[in-house]
Tab-separated table of C-alpha atoms and ligand atoms in Angstrom:
chain	number	residue	atom	x	y	z
A	1	MET	CA	34.829	47.987	87.096
A	2	ASP	CA	33.189	44.832	85.304
A	3	VAL	CA	31.038	42.510	88.149
A	4	TYR	CA	30.606	39.055	87.807
A	5	GLY	CA	29.051	36.689	90.268
A	6	LEU	CA	27.495	33.527	90.951
A	7	ILE	CA	23.917	32.492	91.797
A	8	GLY	CA	22.751	29.891	93.928
A	9	ASN	CA	21.741	28.818	97.029
A	10	PRO	CA	23.574	28.168	99.234
A	11	VAL	CA	27.052	29.723	97.839
A	12	GLY	CA	28.514	30.276	101.042
A	13	HIS	CA	31.355	28.044	100.551
A	14	SER	CA	31.763	28.385	97.176
A	15	LEU	CA	35.194	28.339	95.585
A	16	SER	CA	34.353	30.371	92.434
A	17	PRO	CA	35.065	33.741	93.730
A	18	PRO	CA	38.807	33.011	94.792
A	19	MET	CA	39.153	31.056	91.403
A	20	HIS	CA	37.761	33.997	89.185
A	21	GLU	CA	39.306	36.617	91.170
A	22	ALA	CA	42.836	34.928	90.641
A	23	ALA	CA	42.172	35.513	86.743
A	24	TYR	CA	41.493	38.933	87.163
A	25	ASP	CA	44.817	39.284	89.246
A	26	ALA	CA	46.625	37.508	86.830
A	27	LEU	CA	45.685	39.349	83.467
A	28	GLY	CA	45.339	42.593	85.408
A	29	LEU	CA	41.353	43.172	84.694
A	30	ASP	CA	39.378	45.901	86.877
A	31	ALA	CA	36.844	43.008	87.868
A	32	ARG	CA	35.257	41.399	90.851
A	33	TYR	CA	33.492	38.205	91.394
A	34	VAL	CA	30.627	37.901	94.049
A	35	THR	CA	27.890	35.377	95.378
A	36	PHE	CA	24.152	36.128	95.390
A	37	GLU	CA	21.743	33.892	97.228
A	38	PRO	CA	18.235	34.585	96.236
A	39	ASP	CA	15.200	32.754	97.264
A	40	GLU	CA	14.415	29.487	95.630
A	41	ASP	CA	11.594	31.030	93.657
A	42	ALA	CA	13.430	34.409	92.665
A	43	ALA	CA	16.440	33.055	90.388
A	44	VAL	CA	14.558	34.359	87.170
A	45	ASP	CA	13.955	37.948	88.678
A	46	ALA	CA	17.324	37.739	90.220
A	47	VAL	CA	18.332	37.124	86.268
A	48	ALA	CA	16.642	39.925	85.148
A	49	GLY	CA	17.868	42.327	87.744
A	50	ALA	CA	21.434	41.409	86.808
A	51	ASP	CA	21.080	42.110	83.565
A	52	ALA	CA	19.343	45.566	84.302
A	53	LEU	CA	22.261	46.627	87.063
A	54	GLY	CA	24.809	45.762	84.128
A	55	VAL	CA	26.545	42.705	85.637
A	56	ALA	CA	28.939	41.322	82.924
A	57	GLY	CA	28.615	37.863	83.488
A	58	LEU	CA	26.945	35.039	85.941
A	59	ASN	CA	27.434	31.658	86.764
A	60	VAL	CA	24.547	29.630	88.024
A	61	THR	CA	24.638	26.699	90.394
A	62	VAL	CA	22.115	24.200	92.527
A	63	PRO	CA	19.451	24.549	92.680
A	64	PHE	CA	18.851	27.444	90.118
A	65	LYS	CA	20.299	25.951	87.023
A	66	ARG	CA	17.036	24.351	85.234
A	67	ASP	CA	14.952	26.889	86.202
A	68	VAL	CA	17.163	29.509	84.822
A	69	ALA	CA	17.736	27.405	81.315
A	70	ALA	CA	14.178	27.749	80.962
A	71	ALA	CA	13.955	31.608	81.096
A	72	VAL	CA	16.774	32.618	78.994
A	73	GLU	CA	18.229	31.799	75.315
A	74	THR	CA	19.998	28.694	75.315
A	75	ASP	CA	22.840	27.260	73.196
A	76	ASP	CA	21.878	24.093	71.628
A	77	LEU	CA	24.138	21.779	73.931
A	78	ALA	CA	22.793	23.752	77.053
A	79	SER	CA	19.019	23.230	75.832
A	80	ALA	CA	19.706	19.570	75.384
A	81	VAL	CA	21.315	19.129	78.832
A	82	GLY	CA	18.462	21.302	80.186
A	83	ALA	CA	20.280	23.024	82.659
A	84	VAL	CA	22.656	26.482	82.343
A	85	ASN	CA	25.734	27.487	84.573
A	86	THR	CA	26.869	30.368	82.671
A	87	LEU	CA	24.815	33.458	81.594
A	88	ASP	CA	26.452	36.187	78.883
A	89	PHE	CA	24.918	39.597	79.164
A	90	SER	CA	26.870	40.963	76.456
A	91	GLY	CA	23.984	40.616	73.877
A	92	GLU	CA	20.585	41.739	73.155
A	93	THR	CA	19.255	38.985	75.026
A	94	VAL	CA	20.439	37.108	78.109
A	95	THR	CA	22.044	33.409	76.670
A	96	GLY	CA	22.705	30.548	78.619
A	97	HIS	CA	25.792	28.168	78.340
A	98	ASN	CA	26.475	24.863	79.877
A	99	THR	CA	30.439	24.872	80.629
A	100	ASP	CA	30.248	22.001	82.938
A	101	VAL	CA	29.883	19.976	79.708
A	102	GLU	CA	33.249	21.487	78.552
A	103	GLY	CA	34.376	21.064	81.892
A	104	ALA	CA	34.852	17.631	81.702
A	105	VAL	CA	35.928	17.093	78.278
A	106	ARG	CA	38.678	19.403	78.833
A	107	ALA	CA	39.900	17.864	82.322
A	108	LEU	CA	40.053	14.198	80.444
A	109	ARG	CA	42.102	15.798	77.558
A	110	GLU	CA	44.122	18.052	79.252
A	111	GLN	CA	45.202	16.022	82.282
A	112	ALA	CA	45.181	12.570	81.067
A	113	ASP	CA	45.411	13.012	77.247
A	114	ALA	CA	42.388	11.004	76.521
A	115	LYS	CA	41.460	10.546	73.095
A	116	LEU	CA	37.700	10.895	73.406
A	117	GLU	CA	36.630	10.146	69.575
A	118	GLY	CA	35.853	6.716	69.247
A	119	SER	CA	36.405	5.971	72.899
A	120	THR	CA	33.954	3.935	74.836
A	121	ALA	CA	32.895	5.754	78.009
A	122	VAL	CA	31.241	4.996	81.153
A	123	VAL	CA	29.275	7.618	82.730
A	124	VAL	CA	28.381	6.778	86.507
A	125	GLY	CA	25.268	8.784	87.168
A	126	ALA	CA	22.153	10.577	85.720
A	127	GLY	CA	21.651	13.577	87.934
A	128	GLY	CA	22.613	17.121	86.771
A	129	ALA	CA	26.726	16.627	86.852
A	130	GLY	CA	25.829	13.062	85.017
A	131	ARG	CA	23.878	14.944	82.316
A	132	ALA	CA	26.436	17.373	81.305
A	133	VAL	CA	28.984	14.462	81.429
A	134	ALA	CA	27.235	12.256	79.218
A	135	PHE	CA	26.261	14.976	76.729
A	136	GLY	CA	30.007	16.582	76.671
A	137	LEU	CA	31.646	12.898	75.978
A	138	ALA	CA	28.716	11.744	73.442
A	139	ASP	CA	29.529	15.215	71.686
A	140	ALA	CA	33.359	14.487	71.590
A	141	GLY	CA	32.688	11.365	69.697
A	142	ALA	CA	32.688	8.672	72.409
A	143	SER	CA	30.290	5.710	72.643
A	144	VAL	CA	28.439	6.294	76.236
A	145	ARG	CA	27.179	3.961	78.522
A	146	VAL	CA	25.226	5.662	81.419
A	147	ALA	CA	25.035	3.608	84.539
A	148	ASN	CA	22.917	4.602	87.221
A	149	ARG	CA	21.242	3.404	90.713
A	150	THR	CA	17.749	4.570	89.184
A	151	VAL	CA	17.567	2.636	85.687
A	152	GLU	CA	14.693	4.507	84.387
A	153	ARG	CA	17.125	8.064	84.907
A	154	ALA	CA	19.910	6.588	82.983
A	155	GLU	CA	17.395	5.690	80.321
A	156	SER	CA	15.614	8.755	79.976
A	157	LEU	CA	19.490	10.642	79.913
A	158	ALA	CA	20.462	7.990	76.931
A	159	ALA	CA	17.322	8.935	75.241
A	160	ASP	CA	17.921	12.389	75.547
A	161	VAL	CA	21.281	12.345	74.307
A	162	SER	CA	20.640	10.288	71.245
A	163	ARG	CA	18.048	12.687	70.205
A	164	ALA	CA	20.321	15.552	70.579
A	165	VAL	CA	23.672	14.483	69.554
A	166	ASP	CA	23.960	13.372	65.804
A	167	GLY	CA	25.521	9.806	65.359
A	168	ALA	CA	25.719	9.200	69.259
A	169	THR	CA	25.918	5.926	70.779
A	170	VAL	CA	24.458	5.648	74.048
A	171	GLY	CA	23.055	2.859	76.355
A	172	ALA	CA	21.843	2.875	79.608
A	173	ARG	CA	22.052	0.151	82.707
A	174	GLY	CA	22.036	-0.081	86.047
A	175	LEU	CA	24.780	-0.353	88.779
A	176	ASP	CA	25.050	-4.285	88.907
A	177	ASP	CA	27.146	-5.179	86.060
A	178	LEU	CA	29.796	-2.523	86.305
A	179	VAL	CA	32.750	-5.024	85.837
A	180	GLY	CA	30.863	-6.004	82.415
A	181	ALA	CA	30.241	-2.214	81.491
A	182	LEU	CA	33.913	-1.268	82.018
A	183	ALA	CA	35.424	-4.301	80.727
A	184	ASP	CA	36.185	-2.846	77.032
A	185	ALA	CA	36.384	0.706	78.422
A	186	ASP	CA	38.612	3.381	77.482
A	187	VAL	CA	36.895	6.485	80.125
A	188	LEU	CA	35.124	6.190	83.605
A	189	VAL	CA	33.402	8.882	85.008
A	190	ASN	CA	31.862	9.063	88.417
A	191	ALA	CA	28.936	12.036	88.287
A	192	THR	CA	27.195	10.742	91.574
A	193	SER	CA	27.758	12.073	95.118
A	194	VAL	CA	29.313	8.855	96.434
A	195	GLY	CA	32.463	9.691	97.675
A	196	MET	CA	31.888	12.912	99.050
A	197	GLU	CA	30.569	12.133	102.479
A	198	GLU	CA	32.011	8.968	103.243
A	199	ASP	CA	34.993	6.841	101.966
A	200	GLU	CA	32.785	4.949	99.459
A	201	THR	CA	32.883	4.202	96.109
A	202	PRO	CA	29.965	3.667	93.122
A	203	VAL	CA	32.584	1.586	91.177
A	204	PRO	CA	33.898	-2.080	92.378
A	205	ALA	CA	37.576	-1.771	92.534
A	206	ALA	CA	37.552	-5.316	90.665
A	207	ALA	CA	36.103	-3.338	87.527
A	208	LEU	CA	38.727	-1.034	87.148
A	209	HIS	CA	42.051	-1.548	84.992
A	210	GLY	CA	44.787	-0.157	83.692
A	211	GLY	CA	43.443	1.034	80.483
A	212	LEU	CA	40.939	3.401	81.985
A	213	VAL	CA	41.130	7.165	82.244
A	214	VAL	CA	39.117	7.845	85.629
A	215	LEU	CA	37.619	11.083	86.037
A	216	ASP	CA	35.907	11.690	89.810
A	217	ALA	CA	33.666	14.816	89.440
A	218	VAL	CA	33.740	14.698	93.547
A	219	TYR	CA	36.623	17.305	94.541
A	220	ALA	CA	35.933	17.123	98.332
A	221	PRO	CA	37.897	15.110	98.988
A	222	LEU	CA	39.986	15.527	96.483
A	223	GLU	CA	41.241	11.843	96.608
A	224	THR	CA	38.337	9.652	96.802
A	225	ARG	CA	38.153	5.760	97.117
A	226	LEU	CA	37.461	5.676	93.338
A	227	LEU	CA	40.521	7.586	92.385
A	228	ARG	CA	42.770	5.447	94.820
A	229	ASP	CA	41.343	2.204	93.516
A	230	ALA	CA	41.794	3.488	90.235
A	231	THR	CA	45.718	4.514	91.042
A	232	ALA	CA	46.230	0.925	92.583
A	233	ALA	CA	44.689	-0.750	89.098
A	234	GLY	CA	47.104	1.416	86.900
A	235	ALA	CA	44.521	3.583	85.672
A	236	ARG	CA	45.214	7.241	84.862
A	237	THR	CA	43.084	9.338	87.268
A	238	VAL	CA	41.673	12.956	87.083
A	239	ASP	CA	40.165	14.698	90.214
A	240	GLY	CA	37.518	16.749	90.138
A	241	ALA	CA	39.057	19.947	90.924
A	242	TRP	CA	39.771	19.949	87.238
A	243	MET	CA	36.417	19.564	86.016
A	244	LEU	CA	35.614	22.475	88.449
A	245	LEU	CA	38.667	24.808	86.929
A	246	TYR	CA	38.015	23.901	83.122
A	247	GLN	CA	34.072	25.074	83.885
A	248	GLY	CA	35.293	27.871	85.448
A	249	ALA	CA	37.765	28.451	82.536
A	250	ALA	CA	35.373	28.177	80.109
A	251	ALA	CA	33.009	30.739	81.671
A	252	PHE	CA	35.759	33.064	81.828
A	253	GLU	CA	37.073	32.597	78.296
A	254	ARG	CA	33.377	33.265	77.165
A	255	TRP	CA	32.924	36.281	79.085
A	256	THR	CA	36.212	38.131	78.496
A	257	ASP	CA	37.590	36.479	75.008
A	258	GLU	CA	40.855	36.156	76.985
A	259	PRO	CA	42.288	32.881	77.442
A	260	ALA	CA	41.673	31.689	80.910
A	261	PRO	CA	44.964	31.970	82.991
A	262	VAL	CA	44.354	28.599	84.356
A	263	ASP	CA	47.843	27.890	86.493
A	264	ALA	CA	46.490	30.870	88.643
A	265	MET	CA	42.910	29.909	88.635
A	266	ASN	CA	44.173	26.257	89.694
A	267	ASP	CA	46.597	27.614	92.523
A	268	ALA	CA	43.663	29.593	93.870
A	269	LEU	CA	41.134	26.488	93.577
A	270	ARG	CA	43.550	24.084	95.267
A	271	ASN	CA	44.561	26.563	97.965
A	272	GLY	CA	41.013	26.732	98.830
A	273	LEU	CA	40.126	23.197	98.715
A	274	SER	CA	42.819	22.609	101.070
A	275	GLN	CA	41.473	24.910	103.867
B	1	LIG	P1	23.649	16.182	90.834
B	1	LIG	O1	23.018	17.096	90.235
B	1	LIG	O2	24.868	16.710	91.610
B	1	LIG	O3	24.455	15.089	89.669
B	1	LIG	P2	21.573	14.704	91.586
B	1	LIG	O4	20.910	15.477	90.581
B	1	LIG	O5	21.160	14.716	93.059
B	1	LIG	O6	22.750	15.551	91.852
B	1	LIG	O7	21.924	13.534	91.151
B	1	LIG	C1	22.901	12.658	92.146
B	1	LIG	C2	23.590	11.478	91.468
B	1	LIG	O8	23.974	10.553	92.355
B	1	LIG	C3	22.100	10.680	91.049
B	1	LIG	O9	22.767	9.800	89.635
B	1	LIG	C4	22.015	9.418	92.114
B	1	LIG	O10	21.778	8.114	91.947
B	1	LIG	P3	19.778	8.198	91.330
B	1	LIG	O11	19.558	8.728	90.270
B	1	LIG	O12	19.482	6.679	91.675
B	1	LIG	O13	19.294	9.129	92.998
B	1	LIG	C5	23.187	9.141	92.484
B	1	LIG	N1	23.346	8.583	93.647
B	1	LIG	C6	23.226	9.319	94.988
B	1	LIG	N2	23.855	8.412	96.022
B	1	LIG	C7	24.075	7.474	95.612
B	1	LIG	C8	24.480	6.402	96.298
B	1	LIG	N3	24.494	5.972	97.434
B	1	LIG	N4	24.532	5.019	95.303
B	1	LIG	C9	24.262	5.344	93.787
B	1	LIG	N5	24.462	6.392	93.552
B	1	LIG	C10	24.075	7.400	94.016
């Protein structure tokens, strides 16, 4: 039996176990997916231990994505983002990847048929999620505007993206002129936590329009105020569970070399979210 898992702290409410185990069931794989919650200073030791024990693959979540990235060999995108969420133990050394990047891109492409190459995208947020989304969109050929409450953080992310992604066009701003930033934009992604706890949105409804595809990385609730406002404005919307699904699907595919059974994974995810 192959053992996969997630390390983070806390991980008690994670939906990754049911999502991945639904994939093993759908394909008849003899595998389990379990959660591990090491102390804050023990994540790197935990990764070495998992490698020694023959664990087949690990996902990494908050607060360990950066510490683990610094301790393993990372691919170019993960090292540019500075965070990993997926570890592969199949080679001589442990390698780290960032499938959050692919999660956002696949969610936009497959759920809203978004054409990212040559598009203009506004990413609101410059934390861990914002970094993954901004790198993913720039790598897919979009011109990216990072907007963040703390402008310096947006500026530093924009500088990192333009350094790492060949030919990237990326700018930075605060949240005060989202109407201007979105007027000619094709894609909007909320990568802040706004909308998670309360019925709030980081983007004024007046800035939304029917030419946008709007992805909200928040998945609890599934229908955020931003997505409601976007629907009312005539925009196409993609909820955060799609991004979660496709980061999991990308990890599954890296580990197993099989196409992910995304329908089964999606059913398990949405079932977990509705409980
Ligand atoms: P994550 O890894 O989930 O992205 P994070 O690194 O803590 O978490 O980043 C949270 C993001 O949400 C940041 O972009 C943060 O803005 P700041 O960089 O200015 O802190 C943004 N954010 C959180 N609360 C916010 C609020 N009330 N209004 C606007 N942005 C907010």
